[in-house]
mmCIF file of C-alpha atoms in Angstrom:
data_model
loop_
_atom_site.group_PDB
_atom_site.id
_atom_site.type_symbol
_atom_site.label_atom_id
_atom_site.label_comp_id
_atom_site.label_asym_id
_atom_site.label_seq_id
_atom_site.Cartn_x
_atom_site.Cartn_y
_atom_site.Cartn_z
ATOM 1 C CA UNK U 507 93.665 110.958 84.092
ATOM 2 C CA UNK U 508 92.399 111.399 87.622
ATOM 3 C CA UNK U 509 94.233 109.513 90.315
ATOM 4 C CA UNK U 510 92.779 107.108 92.836
ATOM 5 C CA UNK U 511 90.001 108.799 94.735
ATOM 6 C CA UNK U 512 88.861 107.972 98.215
ATOM 7 C CA UNK U 513 86.000 109.385 100.199
ATOM 8 C CA UNK U 514 85.360 110.503 102.719
ATOM 9 C CA UNK U 515 88.815 111.788 103.627
ATOM 10 C CA UNK U 516 87.863 111.887 107.287
ATOM 11 C CA UNK U 517 85.170 109.882 109.014
ATOM 12 C CA UNK U 518 84.067 110.000 112.644
ATOM 13 C CA UNK U 519 81.913 107.230 114.036
ATOM 14 C CA UNK U 520 80.730 106.244 117.485
ATOM 15 C CA UNK U 521 81.275 102.738 118.752
ATOM 16 C CA UNK U 522 78.746 100.350 117.271
ATOM 17 C CA UNK U 523 78.053 102.367 114.136
ATOM 18 C CA UNK U 524 78.933 101.327 110.604
ATOM 19 C CA UNK U 525 81.700 102.856 108.500
ATOM 20 C CA UNK U 526 81.670 102.791 104.709
ATOM 21 C CA UNK U 527 84.820 103.741 102.885
ATOM 22 C CA UNK U 528 84.783 104.253 99.128
ATOM 23 C CA UNK U 529 87.546 103.956 96.582
ATOM 24 C CA UNK U 530 87.418 104.828 92.894
ATOM 25 C CA UNK U 531 90.415 103.341 91.083
ATOM 26 C CA UNK U 532 92.237 105.035 88.270
ATOM 27 C CA UNK U 533 90.537 104.791 84.907
ATOM 28 C CA UNK U 534 91.315 101.484 83.279
ATOM 29 C CA UNK U 535 92.452 99.806 86.496
ATOM 30 C CA UNK U 536 90.586 96.670 87.472
ATOM 31 C CA UNK U 537 92.654 95.660 90.503
ATOM 32 C CA UNK U 538 92.036 97.243 93.897
ATOM 33 C CA UNK U 539 93.878 96.791 97.178
ATOM 34 C CA UNK U 540 92.961 98.002 100.647
ATOM 35 C CA UNK U 541 95.499 98.669 103.393
ATOM 36 C CA UNK U 542 95.210 99.795 106.993
ATOM 37 C CA UNK U 543 97.758 101.947 108.752
ATOM 38 C CA UNK U 544 97.773 102.469 112.486
ATOM 39 C CA UNK U 545 99.543 105.577 113.837
ATOM 40 C CA UNK U 546 103.327 105.337 113.559
ATOM 41 C CA UNK U 547 103.105 101.937 111.866
ATOM 42 C CA UNK U 548 103.518 100.606 108.342
ATOM 43 C CA UNK U 549 100.776 99.620 105.933
ATOM 44 C CA UNK U 550 99.058 96.313 106.556
ATOM 45 C CA UNK U 551 97.483 94.527 103.623
ATOM 46 C CA UNK U 552 93.790 93.820 104.079
ATOM 47 C CA UNK U 553 92.193 92.673 100.838
ATOM 48 C CA UNK U 554 92.802 92.444 97.094
ATOM 49 C CA UNK U 555 89.873 92.597 94.704
ATOM 50 C CA UNK U 556 89.291 92.419 91.012
ATOM 51 C CA UNK U 557 86.019 93.489 89.447
ATOM 52 C CA UNK U 558 83.259 91.484 91.188
ATOM 53 C CA UNK U 559 85.784 89.096 92.770
ATOM 54 C CA UNK U 560 87.681 88.942 96.041
ATOM 55 C CA UNK U 561 91.106 87.552 95.186
ATOM 56 C CA UNK U 562 92.798 87.600 98.598
ATOM 57 C CA UNK U 563 91.213 88.662 101.873
ATOM 58 C CA UNK U 564 93.796 87.089 104.134
ATOM 59 C CA UNK U 565 94.597 90.393 105.846
ATOM 60 C CA UNK U 566 91.044 91.292 106.702
ATOM 61 C CA UNK U 567 89.518 90.472 110.103
ATOM 62 C CA UNK U 568 86.984 87.667 109.782
ATOM 63 C CA UNK U 569 84.248 89.540 111.569
ATOM 64 C CA UNK U 570 82.722 92.966 110.998
ATOM 65 C CA UNK U 571 84.841 93.729 107.905
ATOM 66 C CA UNK U 572 83.801 93.203 104.314
ATOM 67 C CA UNK U 573 84.846 94.515 100.928
ATOM 68 C CA UNK U 574 83.386 94.581 97.477
ATOM 69 C CA UNK U 575 84.271 95.862 94.030
ATOM 70 C CA UNK U 576 81.114 95.762 91.926
ATOM 71 C CA UNK U 577 80.972 95.795 88.154
ATOM 72 C CA UNK U 578 79.850 99.396 88.283
ATOM 73 C CA UNK U 579 80.865 101.918 90.882
ATOM 74 C CA UNK U 580 83.600 102.232 93.475
ATOM 75 C CA UNK U 581 85.093 99.622 95.725
ATOM 76 C CA UNK U 582 83.611 99.684 99.222
ATOM 77 C CA UNK U 583 85.269 98.708 102.490
ATOM 78 C CA UNK U 584 82.601 98.235 105.118
ATOM 79 C CA UNK U 585 83.206 98.030 108.835
ATOM 80 C CA UNK U 586 80.229 97.080 110.952
ATOM 81 C CA UNK U 587 79.868 97.838 114.663
ATOM 82 C CA UNK U 588 83.084 99.819 114.793
ATOM 83 C CA UNK U 589 85.286 99.729 117.884
ATOM 84 C CA UNK U 590 87.987 102.147 118.997
ATOM 85 C CA UNK U 591 90.683 99.814 117.695
ATOM 86 C CA UNK U 592 89.386 100.375 114.166
ATOM 87 C CA UNK U 593 90.639 103.960 114.278
ATOM 88 C CA UNK U 594 93.280 104.142 111.578
ATOM 89 C CA UNK U 595 94.045 105.437 108.107
ATOM 90 C CA UNK U 596 92.666 103.218 105.364
ATOM 91 C CA UNK U 597 94.367 103.422 101.997
ATOM 92 C CA UNK U 598 93.170 102.101 98.706
ATOM 93 C CA UNK U 599 95.434 101.396 95.745
ATOM 94 C CA UNK U 600 94.779 100.307 92.189
ATOM 95 C CA UNK U 601 96.828 98.781 89.407
ATOM 96 C CA UNK U 602 96.162 98.058 85.748
ATOM 97 C CA UNK U 603 97.424 94.507 85.825
ATOM 98 C CA UNK U 604 99.055 91.811 87.848
ATOM 99 C CA UNK U 605 102.521 91.544 86.376
ATOM 100 C CA UNK U 606 105.417 91.862 88.774
ATOM 101 C CA UNK U 607 106.476 95.178 87.330
ATOM 102 C CA UNK U 608 103.065 96.754 87.764
ATOM 103 C CA UNK U 609 103.000 99.543 90.297
ATOM 104 C CA UNK U 610 100.219 100.410 92.673
ATOM 105 C CA UNK U 611 98.702 103.864 92.675
ATOM 106 C CA UNK U 612 97.470 104.978 96.064
ATOM 107 C CA UNK U 613 94.662 107.235 97.082
ATOM 108 C CA UNK U 614 94.941 109.902 99.780
ATOM 109 C CA UNK U 615 93.348 107.658 102.374
ATOM 110 C CA UNK U 616 90.361 107.812 104.709
ATOM 111 C CA UNK U 617 91.117 108.596 108.310
ATOM 112 C CA UNK U 618 88.625 106.869 110.542
ATOM 113 C CA UNK U 619 88.181 107.981 114.117
ATOM 114 C CA UNK U 620 85.973 105.940 116.402
ATOM 115 C CA UNK U 621 84.790 107.740 119.510
ATOM 116 C CA UNK Z 1196 105.256 88.767 106.546
ATOM 117 C CA UNK Z 1197 107.582 91.321 105.048
ATOM 118 C CA UNK Z 1198 110.276 89.791 102.873
ATOM 119 C CA UNK Z 1199 112.548 92.807 103.122
ATOM 120 C CA UNK Z 1200 114.490 94.445 105.938
ATOM 121 C CA UNK Z 1201 115.380 98.122 106.149
ATOM 122 C CA UNK Z 1202 116.883 100.379 108.811
ATOM 123 C CA UNK Z 1203 114.228 102.090 110.876
ATOM 124 C CA UNK Z 1204 115.562 105.577 110.298
ATOM 125 C CA UNK Z 1205 118.247 107.575 108.539
ATOM 126 C CA UNK Z 1206 119.358 111.180 108.443
ATOM 127 C CA UNK Z 1207 120.766 113.211 105.624
ATOM 128 C CA UNK Z 1208 121.866 116.764 105.147
ATOM 129 C CA UNK Z 1209 120.018 118.784 102.579
ATOM 130 C CA UNK Z 1210 121.476 118.676 99.058
ATOM 131 C CA UNK Z 1211 123.641 115.671 99.851
ATOM 132 C CA UNK Z 1212 123.134 112.202 98.331
ATOM 133 C CA UNK Z 1213 121.240 109.604 100.318
ATOM 134 C CA UNK Z 1214 121.654 105.854 100.048
ATOM 135 C CA UNK Z 1215 118.765 103.857 101.482
ATOM 136 C CA UNK Z 1216 119.556 100.138 101.813
ATOM 137 C CA UNK Z 1217 117.215 97.179 101.633
ATOM 138 C CA UNK Z 1218 117.959 93.506 102.226
ATOM 139 C CA UNK Z 1219 115.890 90.839 100.525
ATOM 140 C CA UNK Z 1220 117.919 87.673 100.932
ATOM 141 C CA UNK Z 1221 115.023 85.351 100.069
ATOM 142 C CA UNK Z 1222 114.201 87.063 96.780
ATOM 143 C CA UNK Z 1223 113.075 84.752 93.990
ATOM 144 C CA UNK Z 1224 113.942 84.982 90.337
ATOM 145 C CA UNK Z 1225 110.578 86.477 89.427
ATOM 146 C CA UNK Z 1226 110.465 89.134 92.158
ATOM 147 C CA UNK Z 1227 110.624 92.744 91.064
ATOM 148 C CA UNK Z 1228 112.055 95.177 93.609
ATOM 149 C CA UNK Z 1229 109.804 98.182 94.164
ATOM 150 C CA UNK Z 1230 110.301 101.325 96.191
ATOM 151 C CA UNK Z 1231 107.535 103.569 97.435
ATOM 152 C CA UNK Z 1232 107.591 106.521 99.747
ATOM 153 C CA UNK Z 1233 105.001 108.018 102.029
ATOM 154 C CA UNK Z 1234 105.092 111.682 102.888
ATOM 155 C CA UNK Z 1235 103.447 112.750 106.151
ATOM 156 C CA UNK Z 1236 99.650 112.474 106.072
ATOM 157 C CA UNK Z 1237 99.633 111.216 102.479
ATOM 158 C CA UNK Z 1238 99.215 107.938 100.682
ATOM 159 C CA UNK Z 1239 102.297 106.098 99.451
ATOM 160 C CA UNK Z 1240 103.659 107.026 96.047
ATOM 161 C CA UNK Z 1241 105.688 104.985 93.637
ATOM 162 C CA UNK Z 1242 109.377 105.837 93.361
ATOM 163 C CA UNK Z 1243 111.116 103.246 91.217
ATOM 164 C CA UNK Z 1244 111.348 99.545 90.481
ATOM 165 C CA UNK Z 1245 113.725 97.090 88.869
ATOM 166 C CA UNK Z 1246 114.454 93.429 88.272
ATOM 167 C CA UNK Z 1247 118.175 92.898 87.710
ATOM 168 C CA UNK Z 1248 119.736 95.975 86.184
ATOM 169 C CA UNK Z 1249 120.224 99.332 87.830
ATOM 170 C CA UNK Z 1250 117.488 101.828 87.026
ATOM 171 C CA UNK Z 1251 117.294 105.599 86.870
ATOM 172 C CA UNK Z 1252 114.323 107.920 86.711
ATOM 173 C CA UNK Z 1253 113.662 111.551 87.495
ATOM 174 C CA UNK Z 1254 113.102 110.824 91.170
ATOM 175 C CA UNK Z 1255 115.894 108.434 92.063
ATOM 176 C CA UNK Z 1256 118.243 105.638 91.079
ATOM 177 C CA UNK Z 1257 118.012 102.005 92.071
ATOM 178 C CA UNK Z 1258 121.168 99.962 92.458
ATOM 179 C CA UNK Z 1259 120.611 96.213 92.606
ATOM 180 C CA UNK Z 1260 123.291 93.882 93.888
ATOM 181 C CA UNK Z 1261 124.571 91.271 91.473
ATOM 182 C CA UNK Z 1262 123.077 88.443 93.568
ATOM 183 C CA UNK Z 1263 119.873 90.498 93.959
ATOM 184 C CA UNK Z 1264 119.828 89.917 97.709
ATOM 185 C CA UNK Z 1265 120.027 93.601 98.417
ATOM 186 C CA UNK Z 1266 119.331 96.915 96.747
ATOM 187 C CA UNK Z 1267 119.914 100.590 97.399
ATOM 188 C CA UNK Z 1268 117.688 103.531 96.617
ATOM 189 C CA UNK Z 1269 119.761 106.588 95.802
ATOM 190 C CA UNK Z 1270 118.458 110.121 96.093
ATOM 191 C CA UNK Z 1271 121.104 112.206 94.386
ATOM 192 C CA UNK Z 1272 120.412 115.472 96.213
ATOM 193 C CA UNK Z 1273 118.122 115.258 99.192
ATOM 194 C CA UNK Z 1274 115.663 118.088 99.665
ATOM 195 C CA UNK Z 1275 113.367 118.823 102.585
ATOM 196 C CA UNK Z 1276 110.496 117.499 100.465
ATOM 197 C CA UNK Z 1277 112.190 114.087 100.406
ATOM 198 C CA UNK Z 1278 111.571 113.608 104.129
ATOM 199 C CA UNK Z 1279 109.315 110.563 104.169
ATOM 200 C CA UNK Z 1280 109.092 106.891 105.014
ATOM 201 C CA UNK Z 1281 110.640 104.809 102.226
ATOM 202 C CA UNK Z 1282 109.379 101.286 101.667
ATOM 203 C CA UNK Z 1283 111.195 98.552 99.781
ATOM 204 C CA UNK Z 1284 109.063 95.603 98.738
ATOM 205 C CA UNK Z 1285 109.010 92.638 96.385
ATOM 206 C CA UNK Z 1286 106.377 91.839 93.802
ATOM 207 C CA UNK Z 1287 106.377 88.575 91.891
ATOM 208 C CA UNK Z 1288 103.198 89.387 90.067
ATOM 209 C CA UNK Z 1289 100.222 87.185 89.563
ATOM 210 C CA UNK Z 1290 97.570 87.106 92.235
ATOM 211 C CA UNK Z 1291 100.103 87.718 94.974
ATOM 212 C CA UNK Z 1292 99.689 90.407 97.558
ATOM 213 C CA UNK Z 1293 102.594 92.726 98.206
ATOM 214 C CA UNK Z 1294 103.705 93.310 101.759
ATOM 215 C CA UNK Z 1295 104.928 96.621 103.076
ATOM 216 C CA UNK Z 1296 107.431 96.407 105.906
ATOM 217 C CA UNK Z 1297 108.037 99.177 108.417
ATOM 218 C CA UNK Z 1298 110.188 101.155 106.009
ATOM 219 C CA UNK Z 1299 112.962 103.667 106.644
ATOM 220 C CA UNK Z 1300 112.040 107.069 107.987
ATOM 221 C CA UNK Z 1301 114.303 109.590 106.275
ATOM 222 C CA UNK Z 1302 114.961 112.859 108.024
ATOM 223 C CA UNK Z 1303 116.509 115.648 105.965
ATOM 224 C CA UNK Z 1304 118.405 118.249 107.931
ATOM 225 C CA UNK Z 1305 118.526 121.791 106.532
#
């Protein structure tokens, strides 16, 4: 069973461009979470999605950021008009359910650098 | 906001046991205690979790206080590969997000 996959692993964008980060959850997992990690800091929750639904986007900036988890295909975190402050590692996690004992399985992350 | 507090950093000598503490004084009856760790330049990985009773697995042991307001992750013999940031967090399930705090950075000294 393949783990959580994220691509690209590294992404370089110039200010004003768009960044698209993809996450394929583990097989059988229908819950996806996105986190952002700035250098030397902890993980900050961004958004929690279930297939075709955004459950909680309270950690996501209101502008320029969006996320989706379509019925088919990977989850996408989209950042429009990137700025230097968006440079960070973005991690995706998936889980099979929502019970308190469910664990999250993390991908290797996408490291975004905005020039 | 994180519902747990952990020391920022700890040191351990190689092959000695390590006890990583976590305080969660506002824990509710339905909160599971989870531990993850993040090795340098990697995504977090699950370590262990528990509800009320102490738990053991191949990676570590989890000791939970009787009042559940604190817990301790125990690495029985630290190795250099255990150097990581260890996160303690609570998960009550349902459509609730989990919050990672700043974690404890464990340094293992050869």
